[in-house]
Amino acid sequence: AGAGVAEGQITASLTGVDPGTTITFWADEDMAGLDGFALAATTADADGTVSVSFPTALLSGGTWFIYAVADDGKGAPASHY
């Protein structure tokens, strides 16, 4: 992000990760339906911790619930709030 842009950070611990799995973090207003919008994404190649940064301006007002979607490109993506 550019200078003066406030950033938030999300850190998650992963298990059962296949190499090349895309982890996308989403924000949702109602914690139901997996119908939020993407905040940031990263690629994981092994179990462990991943972190992403995102501009906090994306989360203006209200209460937000963060969830992750892991997609290894092989099976159905896994998600968790």
PDB file of C-alpha atoms in Angstrom:
ATOM      1  CA  ALA A   1       0.000   0.000   0.000  1.00  0.00           C
ATOM      2  CA  GLY A   2       1.040   3.570  -0.460  1.00  0.00           C
ATOM      3  CA  ALA A   3       2.291   5.993   2.165  1.00  0.00           C
ATOM      4  CA  GLY A   4      -0.385   7.082   4.597  1.00  0.00           C
ATOM      5  CA  VAL A   5      -2.664   4.116   3.860  1.00  0.00           C
ATOM      6  CA  ALA A   6      -3.696   2.313   7.062  1.00  0.00           C
ATOM      7  CA  GLU A   7      -3.217  -1.427   6.812  1.00  0.00           C
ATOM      8  CA  GLY A   8      -4.623  -4.365   8.710  1.00  0.00           C
ATOM      9  CA  GLN A   9      -3.033  -7.771   8.937  1.00  0.00           C
ATOM     10  CA  ILE A  10      -4.510 -11.255   9.026  1.00  0.00           C
ATOM     11  CA  THR A  11      -2.446 -14.216  10.225  1.00  0.00           C
ATOM     12  CA  ALA A  12      -3.652 -17.807  10.048  1.00  0.00           C
ATOM     13  CA  SER A  13      -2.213 -21.226  10.891  1.00  0.00           C
ATOM     14  CA  LEU A  14      -2.714 -23.874   8.212  1.00  0.00           C
ATOM     15  CA  THR A  15      -2.649 -27.672   8.309  1.00  0.00           C
ATOM     16  CA  GLY A  16      -3.116 -30.157   5.481  1.00  0.00           C
ATOM     17  CA  VAL A  17      -1.924 -27.726   2.823  1.00  0.00           C
ATOM     18  CA  ASP A  18      -0.940 -28.997  -0.613  1.00  0.00           C
ATOM     19  CA  PRO A  19       1.838 -27.096  -2.419  1.00  0.00           C
ATOM     20  CA  GLY A  20       0.477 -24.184  -4.434  1.00  0.00           C
ATOM     21  CA  THR A  21      -2.733 -23.767  -2.422  1.00  0.00           C
ATOM     22  CA  THR A  22      -4.249 -20.298  -2.779  1.00  0.00           C
ATOM     23  CA  ILE A  23      -5.549 -18.867   0.490  1.00  0.00           C
ATOM     24  CA  THR A  24      -7.971 -15.965   0.055  1.00  0.00           C
ATOM     25  CA  PHE A  25      -9.249 -13.968   3.021  1.00  0.00           C
ATOM     26  CA  TRP A  26     -12.716 -12.458   2.744  1.00  0.00           C
ATOM     27  CA  ALA A  27     -14.807  -9.991   4.782  1.00  0.00           C
ATOM     28  CA  ASP A  28     -18.487 -10.664   5.391  1.00  0.00           C
ATOM     29  CA  GLU A  29     -21.130  -8.654   7.260  1.00  0.00           C
ATOM     30  CA  ASP A  30     -23.328 -11.529   8.460  1.00  0.00           C
ATOM     31  CA  MET A  31     -21.029 -14.553   8.985  1.00  0.00           C
ATOM     32  CA  ALA A  32     -23.274 -16.670   6.775  1.00  0.00           C
ATOM     33  CA  GLY A  33     -23.280 -17.817   3.183  1.00  0.00           C
ATOM     34  CA  LEU A  34     -19.636 -17.094   2.327  1.00  0.00           C
ATOM     35  CA  ASP A  35     -20.874 -14.068   0.388  1.00  0.00           C
ATOM     36  CA  GLY A  36     -18.323 -11.441   1.350  1.00  0.00           C
ATOM     37  CA  PHE A  37     -15.644  -9.681  -0.666  1.00  0.00           C
ATOM     38  CA  ALA A  38     -11.962 -10.548  -1.033  1.00  0.00           C
ATOM     39  CA  LEU A  39      -9.469  -8.654   1.135  1.00  0.00           C
ATOM     40  CA  ALA A  40      -6.198 -10.346   0.157  1.00  0.00           C
ATOM     41  CA  ALA A  41      -4.722 -13.625  -1.042  1.00  0.00           C
ATOM     42  CA  THR A  42      -1.477 -15.554  -0.765  1.00  0.00           C
ATOM     43  CA  THR A  43      -0.080 -18.900  -1.826  1.00  0.00           C
ATOM     44  CA  ALA A  44       0.945 -21.559   0.694  1.00  0.00           C
ATOM     45  CA  ASP A  45       3.232 -24.473  -0.110  1.00  0.00           C
ATOM     46  CA  ALA A  46       3.225 -26.244   3.259  1.00  0.00           C
ATOM     47  CA  ASP A  47       1.590 -26.306   6.681  1.00  0.00           C
ATOM     48  CA  GLY A  48       2.425 -23.327   8.854  1.00  0.00           C
ATOM     49  CA  THR A  49       1.515 -19.674   9.254  1.00  0.00           C
ATOM     50  CA  VAL A  50       0.548 -17.231   6.517  1.00  0.00           C
ATOM     51  CA  SER A  51       0.025 -13.493   6.810  1.00  0.00           C
ATOM     52  CA  VAL A  52      -1.536 -10.935   4.485  1.00  0.00           C
ATOM     53  CA  SER A  53      -2.004  -7.169   4.664  1.00  0.00           C
ATOM     54  CA  PHE A  54      -4.977  -5.207   3.375  1.00  0.00           C
ATOM     55  CA  PRO A  55      -6.107  -1.554   3.398  1.00  0.00           C
ATOM     56  CA  THR A  56      -8.392  -1.027   6.391  1.00  0.00           C
ATOM     57  CA  ALA A  57     -10.484   1.438   4.363  1.00  0.00           C
ATOM     58  CA  LEU A  58     -12.115  -1.665   2.833  1.00  0.00           C
ATOM     59  CA  LEU A  59     -13.800  -2.300   6.196  1.00  0.00           C
ATOM     60  CA  SER A  60     -15.493   1.020   6.786  1.00  0.00           C
ATOM     61  CA  GLY A  61     -18.207   1.007   9.455  1.00  0.00           C
ATOM     62  CA  GLY A  62     -20.091  -1.904  10.937  1.00  0.00           C
ATOM     63  CA  THR A  63     -19.000  -5.314  12.159  1.00  0.00           C
ATOM     64  CA  TRP A  64     -17.028  -7.582   9.843  1.00  0.00           C
ATOM     65  CA  PHE A  65     -16.358 -11.304   9.993  1.00  0.00           C
ATOM     66  CA  ILE A  66     -13.252 -12.656   8.290  1.00  0.00           C
ATOM     67  CA  TYR A  67     -13.162 -16.053   6.625  1.00  0.00           C
ATOM     68  CA  ALA A  68     -10.605 -17.928   4.571  1.00  0.00           C
ATOM     69  CA  VAL A  69     -11.013 -20.035   1.461  1.00  0.00           C
ATOM     70  CA  ALA A  70      -8.258 -22.516   0.584  1.00  0.00           C
ATOM     71  CA  ASP A  71      -8.170 -23.748  -3.011  1.00  0.00           C
ATOM     72  CA  ASP A  72      -5.594 -26.294  -4.170  1.00  0.00           C
ATOM     73  CA  GLY A  73      -7.118 -26.497  -7.652  1.00  0.00           C
ATOM     74  CA  LYS A  74      -7.889 -30.190  -7.200  1.00  0.00           C
ATOM     75  CA  GLY A  75     -10.976 -30.614  -5.025  1.00  0.00           C
ATOM     76  CA  ALA A  76     -13.685 -28.333  -3.726  1.00  0.00           C
ATOM     77  CA  PRO A  77     -12.271 -25.285  -1.940  1.00  0.00           C
ATOM     78  CA  ALA A  78     -12.320 -25.420   1.881  1.00  0.00           C
ATOM     79  CA  SER A  79     -13.606 -22.457   3.875  1.00  0.00           C
ATOM     80  CA  HIS A  80     -13.701 -21.376   7.503  1.00  0.00           C
ATOM     81  CA  TYR A  81     -14.958 -18.275   9.354  1.00  0.00           C
TER      82      TYR A  81
END
